[in-house]
Coordinates of C-alpha atoms in Angstrom, one line a residue:
Chain A
M1 CA 83.9 95.4 124.6
K2 CA 84.3 96.0 120.8
I3 CA 87.1 98.7 120.5
A4 CA 86.5 100.5 116.6
I5 CA 89.3 103.1 115.9
V6 CA 89.8 105.1 112.3
L7 CA 92.9 105.1 112.3
A8 CA 93.2 108.5 109.5
S9 CA 96.3 110.2 111.1
G10 CA 99.8 109.6 109.6
E11 CA 101.7 111.8 112.9
L12 CA 103.7 110.1 114.0
E13 CA 102.6 110.7 117.7
K14 CA 98.9 109.9 116.8
L15 CA 100.1 106.7 115.2
Q16 CA 101.9 105.7 118.4
A17 CA 99.0 106.4 120.6
A18 CA 96.9 104.6 117.9
S19 CA 98.9 101.6 118.6
I20 CA 99.5 101.7 121.9
I21 CA 95.5 101.9 122.7
G22 CA 94.8 99.4 120.7
S23 CA 97.4 97.3 122.0
I24 CA 96.7 97.8 125.4
A25 CA 93.0 97.8 125.4
S26 CA 92.9 94.1 123.2
T27 CA 95.0 92.8 126.3
L28 CA 92.9 94.0 128.6
G29 CA 90.3 92.1 126.9
N30 CA 88.4 94.0 124.5
E31 CA 88.3 93.2 120.6
V32 CA 90.2 96.2 118.6
L33 CA 89.2 96.6 115.2
I34 CA 91.5 99.0 113.5
F35 CA 90.1 100.7 109.9
A36 CA 93.5 102.2 108.5
T37 CA 92.4 105.4 105.9
M38 CA 94.2 108.5 103.8
D39 CA 97.1 109.7 105.6
G40 CA 96.4 106.6 108.2
L41 CA 96.5 103.9 105.7
M42 CA 99.6 106.0 103.9
A43 CA 101.6 105.4 107.4
F44 CA 102.2 101.6 106.5
K45 CA 103.3 101.9 103.0
K46 CA 106.8 100.1 102.2
D47 CA 108.8 102.8 101.1
V48 CA 107.7 105.0 104.0
V49 CA 108.2 102.3 107.0
E50 CA 111.7 101.7 104.9
N51 CA 112.6 105.6 105.2
K52 CA 110.7 106.2 108.5
S53 CA 109.5 109.0 106.5
W54 CA 106.0 109.5 108.9
K55 CA 105.1 113.0 109.7
A56 CA 106.8 113.6 113.2
G57 CA 107.0 116.5 115.4
E58 CA 109.6 117.2 118.1
L59 CA 108.4 114.2 120.6
G60 CA 108.0 111.8 117.7
K61 CA 111.6 112.5 116.7
G62 CA 113.0 111.8 119.7
M63 CA 110.9 108.3 119.4
L64 CA 112.7 107.7 116.3
Q65 CA 116.3 108.5 117.5
A66 CA 115.6 106.7 120.7
N67 CA 114.1 103.8 119.0
A68 CA 111.4 103.4 120.8
P69 CA 109.5 100.7 119.5
L70 CA 107.2 101.6 116.9
F71 CA 103.5 101.4 116.2
I72 CA 103.8 98.8 113.7
E73 CA 105.9 96.3 116.0
T74 CA 103.1 96.9 118.5
L75 CA 100.5 96.2 116.2
K76 CA 102.0 93.4 115.2
Q77 CA 102.3 91.7 118.9
A78 CA 99.0 92.8 119.7
K79 CA 98.0 90.3 116.6
E80 CA 99.6 87.7 117.5
T81 CA 99.2 88.1 120.9
G82 CA 95.3 89.4 121.4
N83 CA 92.1 90.0 119.7
L84 CA 93.4 92.7 117.2
K85 CA 92.9 93.4 113.8
I86 CA 93.7 95.9 111.3
F87 CA 92.1 97.0 107.8
A88 CA 93.1 99.0 104.9
C89 CA 90.4 101.6 103.3
G90 CA 89.4 99.8 99.8
M91 CA 88.7 103.4 98.9
V92 CA 92.1 105.3 99.1
M93 CA 93.8 102.1 97.8
D94 CA 91.6 102.4 94.4
M95 CA 91.1 106.2 94.1
L96 CA 95.3 105.9 94.1
G97 CA 95.7 102.4 92.4
L98 CA 97.6 100.8 95.1
S99 CA 97.8 97.0 95.9
M100 CA 98.5 95.1 98.8
D101 CA 102.2 94.7 97.4
E102 CA 103.0 98.4 98.5
F103 CA 102.2 98.1 102.4
V104 CA 103.8 96.0 104.9
D105 CA 102.5 92.4 105.7
I106 CA 100.2 93.9 108.7
F107 CA 96.5 94.1 107.5
D108 CA 94.3 91.2 107.3
D109 CA 92.4 92.3 105.0
K110 CA 91.3 95.0 102.1
I111 CA 87.7 96.5 103.5
G112 CA 85.5 99.2 102.6
V113 CA 84.1 101.8 104.6
T114 CA 80.3 100.1 104.8
A115 CA 81.9 96.7 105.7
F116 CA 83.8 98.4 108.5
L117 CA 80.9 100.5 110.5
G118 CA 78.3 97.1 109.7
M119 CA 81.5 95.5 111.6
V120 CA 81.7 98.2 114.7
E121 CA 77.8 97.9 114.9
N122 CA 77.3 98.8 118.8
A123 CA 81.4 99.7 119.2
Q124 CA 83.4 101.9 120.8
I125 CA 84.5 104.1 118.1
I126 CA 87.5 106.2 118.1
F127 CA 88.6 108.6 115.9
I128 CA 92.7 109.0 115.9
Chain B
M1 CA 72.0 104.3 117.1
K2 CA 73.2 108.1 117.4
I3 CA 76.3 109.1 116.5
A4 CA 77.9 112.2 117.3
I5 CA 80.3 114.2 115.1
V6 CA 82.1 116.6 116.2
L7 CA 83.9 118.3 113.4
A8 CA 86.7 120.2 114.9
S9 CA 89.7 119.7 112.1
G10 CA 89.7 122.2 109.3
E11 CA 92.5 119.7 106.9
L12 CA 90.4 118.3 103.9
E13 CA 91.5 114.7 104.5
K14 CA 89.6 114.6 107.5
L15 CA 86.4 116.3 106.6
Q16 CA 86.0 114.1 103.8
A17 CA 86.8 111.3 105.8
A18 CA 84.3 112.8 108.5
S19 CA 81.5 112.9 105.6
I20 CA 82.3 109.5 104.2
I21 CA 81.5 108.0 108.0
G22 CA 78.6 110.7 108.9
S23 CA 77.1 109.9 105.8
I24 CA 77.4 106.0 105.1
A25 CA 76.6 105.6 109.3
S26 CA 73.3 107.5 108.2
T27 CA 72.7 105.0 105.3
L28 CA 73.1 101.9 108.0
G29 CA 70.3 103.5 109.8
N30 CA 72.0 105.5 112.5
E31 CA 70.8 108.9 113.6
V32 CA 73.9 111.1 112.8
L33 CA 74.4 114.4 114.6
I34 CA 77.8 116.7 113.6
F35 CA 78.5 119.7 114.9
A36 CA 80.9 121.9 113.1
T37 CA 83.4 123.9 115.4
M38 CA 86.7 125.9 115.3
D39 CA 88.5 125.0 111.9
G40 CA 85.8 122.0 110.9
L41 CA 83.4 125.3 110.8
M42 CA 85.8 127.7 109.2
A43 CA 85.9 124.7 106.3
F44 CA 81.9 125.4 105.7
K45 CA 82.8 130.2 104.8
K46 CA 81.2 130.4 101.2
D47 CA 85.0 132.0 100.3
V48 CA 86.2 129.1 101.1
V49 CA 84.3 126.9 99.7
E50 CA 84.2 128.8 96.6
N51 CA 88.3 128.8 96.5
K52 CA 88.5 125.4 97.6
S53 CA 91.2 126.4 99.8
W54 CA 90.8 123.8 102.3
K55 CA 94.2 122.7 104.0
A56 CA 95.3 119.7 102.0
G57 CA 98.1 117.3 102.2
E58 CA 99.3 115.3 99.2
L59 CA 96.4 112.9 99.7
G60 CA 93.6 116.3 99.3
K61 CA 95.1 117.1 96.7
G62 CA 95.1 114.3 95.2
M63 CA 91.3 114.6 95.9
L64 CA 90.8 117.7 94.6
Q65 CA 92.0 117.5 91.1
A66 CA 90.6 113.9 90.3
N67 CA 87.5 116.0 90.8
A68 CA 86.6 113.6 93.9
P69 CA 83.0 114.1 95.3
L70 CA 83.6 116.8 98.0
F71 CA 82.5 116.3 101.5
I72 CA 79.9 119.7 101.0
E73 CA 78.2 117.3 98.7
T74 CA 78.3 113.7 100.7
L75 CA 76.7 115.8 103.3
K76 CA 74.1 117.8 101.3
Q77 CA 73.2 114.6 99.4
A78 CA 72.9 112.5 103.2
K79 CA 70.4 115.1 104.8
E80 CA 68.2 114.4 102.3
T81 CA 68.3 111.1 102.4
G82 CA 68.9 109.8 105.6
N83 CA 68.9 110.7 109.1
L84 CA 71.8 113.3 108.7
K85 CA 72.2 116.6 110.7
I86 CA 74.4 119.7 111.0
F87 CA 74.8 122.0 113.4
A88 CA 77.3 125.4 113.6
C89 CA 78.9 126.0 116.9
G90 CA 77.5 129.5 118.0
M91 CA 80.1 130.1 120.2
V92 CA 83.0 130.4 117.3
M93 CA 80.4 131.8 115.0
D94 CA 79.5 134.7 117.8
M95 CA 83.8 135.2 118.5
L96 CA 84.6 136.2 114.9
G97 CA 81.5 137.8 114.7
L98 CA 80.1 135.7 111.8
S99 CA 76.8 135.4 110.8
M100 CA 74.8 132.4 108.5
D101 CA 75.4 134.0 105.3
E102 CA 78.9 133.5 105.8
F103 CA 78.1 130.0 105.3
V104 CA 76.9 127.5 102.8
D105 CA 73.7 126.6 103.1
I106 CA 73.9 123.4 105.1
F107 CA 73.6 123.9 108.1
D108 CA 70.4 122.9 110.9
D109 CA 70.8 125.2 112.7
K110 CA 73.5 127.7 115.1
I111 CA 74.0 125.8 118.8
G112 CA 76.2 126.2 121.5
V113 CA 78.1 123.1 122.9
T114 CA 75.7 123.0 126.2
A115 CA 72.7 122.5 123.8
F116 CA 74.4 120.0 121.5
L117 CA 76.0 117.3 124.0
G118 CA 72.5 117.6 125.4
M119 CA 71.2 116.6 122.3
V120 CA 73.8 113.2 121.6
E121 CA 73.6 112.1 125.7
N122 CA 74.1 108.6 125.4
A123 CA 75.2 108.3 121.8
Q124 CA 78.6 107.5 120.6
I125 CA 80.9 110.5 120.6
I126 CA 83.2 110.6 117.3
F127 CA 85.8 113.6 117.6
I128 CA 87.7 114.4 114.2
Chain C
M1 CA 77.3 108.7 132.0
K2 CA 81.4 108.2 132.3
I3 CA 83.1 110.5 129.5
A4 CA 86.8 109.8 128.6
I5 CA 88.7 111.9 126.4
V6 CA 92.3 111.0 125.7
L7 CA 93.6 114.1 124.9
A8 CA 96.4 113.9 122.5
S9 CA 97.0 117.0 120.5
G10 CA 98.7 120.1 121.4
E11 CA 97.0 122.6 119.1
L12 CA 95.3 125.8 121.3
E13 CA 92.2 125.0 118.9
K14 CA 91.8 121.4 119.8
L15 CA 92.7 121.7 123.3
Q16 CA 90.0 124.3 123.9
A17 CA 87.2 122.1 122.0
A18 CA 88.5 119.3 124.3
S19 CA 88.5 121.4 127.9
I20 CA 84.6 123.4 126.8
I21 CA 83.7 119.3 126.2
G22 CA 84.7 118.3 129.2
S23 CA 83.7 121.2 131.0
I24 CA 80.4 121.0 129.7
A25 CA 80.1 117.3 129.7
S26 CA 81.3 117.5 133.5
T27 CA 78.5 120.5 134.1
L28 CA 75.9 118.0 132.7
G29 CA 76.4 115.6 135.2
N30 CA 78.4 113.2 134.0
E31 CA 81.9 111.9 135.0
V32 CA 84.7 113.2 133.2
L33 CA 88.4 111.3 133.0
I34 CA 91.4 113.1 130.8
F35 CA 94.1 111.4 130.0
A36 CA 97.1 114.2 128.1
T37 CA 99.7 112.3 126.2
M38 CA 102.1 112.8 123.9
D39 CA 101.7 116.8 122.2
G40 CA 98.3 116.9 124.6
L41 CA 100.9 116.3 128.0
M42 CA 103.4 119.1 126.5
A43 CA 101.1 121.5 126.3
F44 CA 100.3 121.5 130.1
K45 CA 104.0 122.5 130.8
K46 CA 104.9 125.5 132.2
D47 CA 107.3 126.9 130.1
V48 CA 105.1 126.4 127.5
V49 CA 102.0 128.1 129.5
E50 CA 104.3 130.7 130.8
N51 CA 105.2 132.2 126.9
K52 CA 101.6 130.4 125.5
S53 CA 103.9 128.9 122.9
W54 CA 101.3 126.3 121.5
K55 CA 100.9 125.6 118.6
A56 CA 98.2 128.0 116.9
G57 CA 96.3 128.7 113.6
E58 CA 94.2 131.9 113.1
L59 CA 91.8 131.2 115.3
G60 CA 93.7 129.5 118.1
K61 CA 95.9 132.7 117.8
G62 CA 92.5 135.0 117.6
M63 CA 91.6 133.3 120.9
L64 CA 95.4 134.2 122.6
Q65 CA 94.7 138.0 121.4
A66 CA 91.1 138.5 123.1
N67 CA 92.1 137.5 125.6
A68 CA 89.5 134.4 125.6
P69 CA 89.6 132.1 128.6
L70 CA 92.3 129.0 127.8
F71 CA 91.8 125.6 128.3
I72 CA 93.9 125.7 131.8
E73 CA 91.6 127.9 133.9
T74 CA 88.6 126.1 132.0
L75 CA 90.0 123.2 133.4
K76 CA 90.9 124.2 136.7
Q77 CA 87.6 125.5 137.1
A78 CA 85.7 122.2 135.9
K79 CA 88.1 120.4 138.6
E80 CA 86.6 122.5 141.3
T81 CA 82.8 122.7 140.0
G82 CA 82.4 119.2 139.0
N83 CA 83.4 115.8 137.8
L84 CA 86.2 115.9 136.0
K85 CA 90.1 114.5 136.6
I86 CA 93.0 114.8 134.5
F87 CA 95.9 112.4 134.6
A88 CA 99.7 112.8 133.1
C89 CA 100.5 110.2 130.9
G90 CA 103.6 108.1 132.6
M91 CA 105.5 106.8 129.4
V92 CA 105.8 110.0 127.7
M93 CA 106.8 111.8 131.1
D94 CA 109.7 108.8 131.5
M95 CA 110.4 108.9 128.1
L96 CA 111.3 112.4 128.1
G97 CA 113.1 112.5 132.3
L98 CA 110.1 115.0 133.0
S99 CA 108.9 115.4 136.5
M100 CA 105.6 116.6 137.7
D101 CA 107.5 119.6 139.1
E102 CA 107.6 121.0 135.4
F103 CA 104.3 121.0 134.9
V104 CA 101.2 123.5 135.5
D105 CA 99.4 122.3 139.0
I106 CA 96.0 121.1 137.4
F107 CA 97.3 117.3 137.0
D108 CA 95.5 114.8 139.7
D109 CA 97.7 111.9 139.0
K110 CA 100.9 110.8 136.7
I111 CA 99.8 107.2 135.0
G112 CA 100.4 105.0 132.4
V113 CA 98.1 103.9 129.9
T114 CA 96.9 100.6 131.2
A115 CA 95.4 102.2 134.4
F116 CA 93.7 104.9 132.3
L117 CA 91.8 102.4 129.7
G118 CA 91.0 100.2 133.1
M119 CA 89.6 103.5 134.9
V120 CA 87.5 103.6 131.7
E121 CA 85.9 100.3 130.9
N122 CA 82.0 101.4 129.7
A123 CA 83.2 105.2 129.4
Q124 CA 82.5 107.0 126.2
I125 CA 86.1 107.6 124.8
I126 CA 86.8 110.9 123.2
F127 CA 90.2 111.3 121.6
I128 CA 91.4 114.5 120.7

């Protein structure tokens, strides 16, 4: 089965949920394609990751304090071991004048919404 | 393919994402049905639209300042050129005593959740 | 049709939307499986329910003041009359050291993400 995750949220709890669902779904043998856009794209900016400055509620803060494995590590491992790809939204990057250098090294490519929706026809689409 | 979007968020970034995904999905030949409810319905109130008083984060504020095309225009164009319909949630309207006059002219109809779920059987359902 | 709802939001409006969609979908003859995780799990804690201390915007506050039927009642009724089950996320419970005693009596079981995703293969997955 093919699972498409549109990751548009910048909240740590949602980023964690997305990475765990995506990772486990790929472990279960599914093809997983993630499209990071809006605040969900910004969550991968180098400065945000270095400062762990994601929007976080009580639960998210607890995860940071407990040094729980974070979504970026979970996604990197899933990319190595399973059939998971993650794409950066070209429209948001262009709108903000951002280049790939400003993000942590995790994206397979920078693509547009049209390209992504074309790739995920007949997939299960999950918006997070 | 039939795509159903339950639009329950009032954040500008999510509204933009919903309209872009819905619009492009209809351009790609899909039938797209949007159900605006909760804060996602309130985003179409005339006074909210006139004052652009949507809840917006840094990204959303940037879009407003840059005069980026907003979700209402994107959806109106998609309705003209593609197979996209948008419905207002009757339950929320009734609960708040709102009439269609208080919303911008975009809705195809006011319907209930039961009617909407009946229309989108076998569709891909996306909750935004 | 099988519908899986991953309920990760703690906002009252989203909890209400999830319960209404799940309930009506089960009434229409679908099998509905809900997985409460992150803030969506915390919303079922006894102390939160007793104090009605959910995160609520203007709409949600209006629902509380109007004594509108809340998501917990809606879900309990759906469990009695239809094919709807609701599960608590084991990972979040373990991370916070919470036991079933600390939640209202609504869950069919405490399970992990892997178990849930295994149960909902070929289902329509909705993330709320």
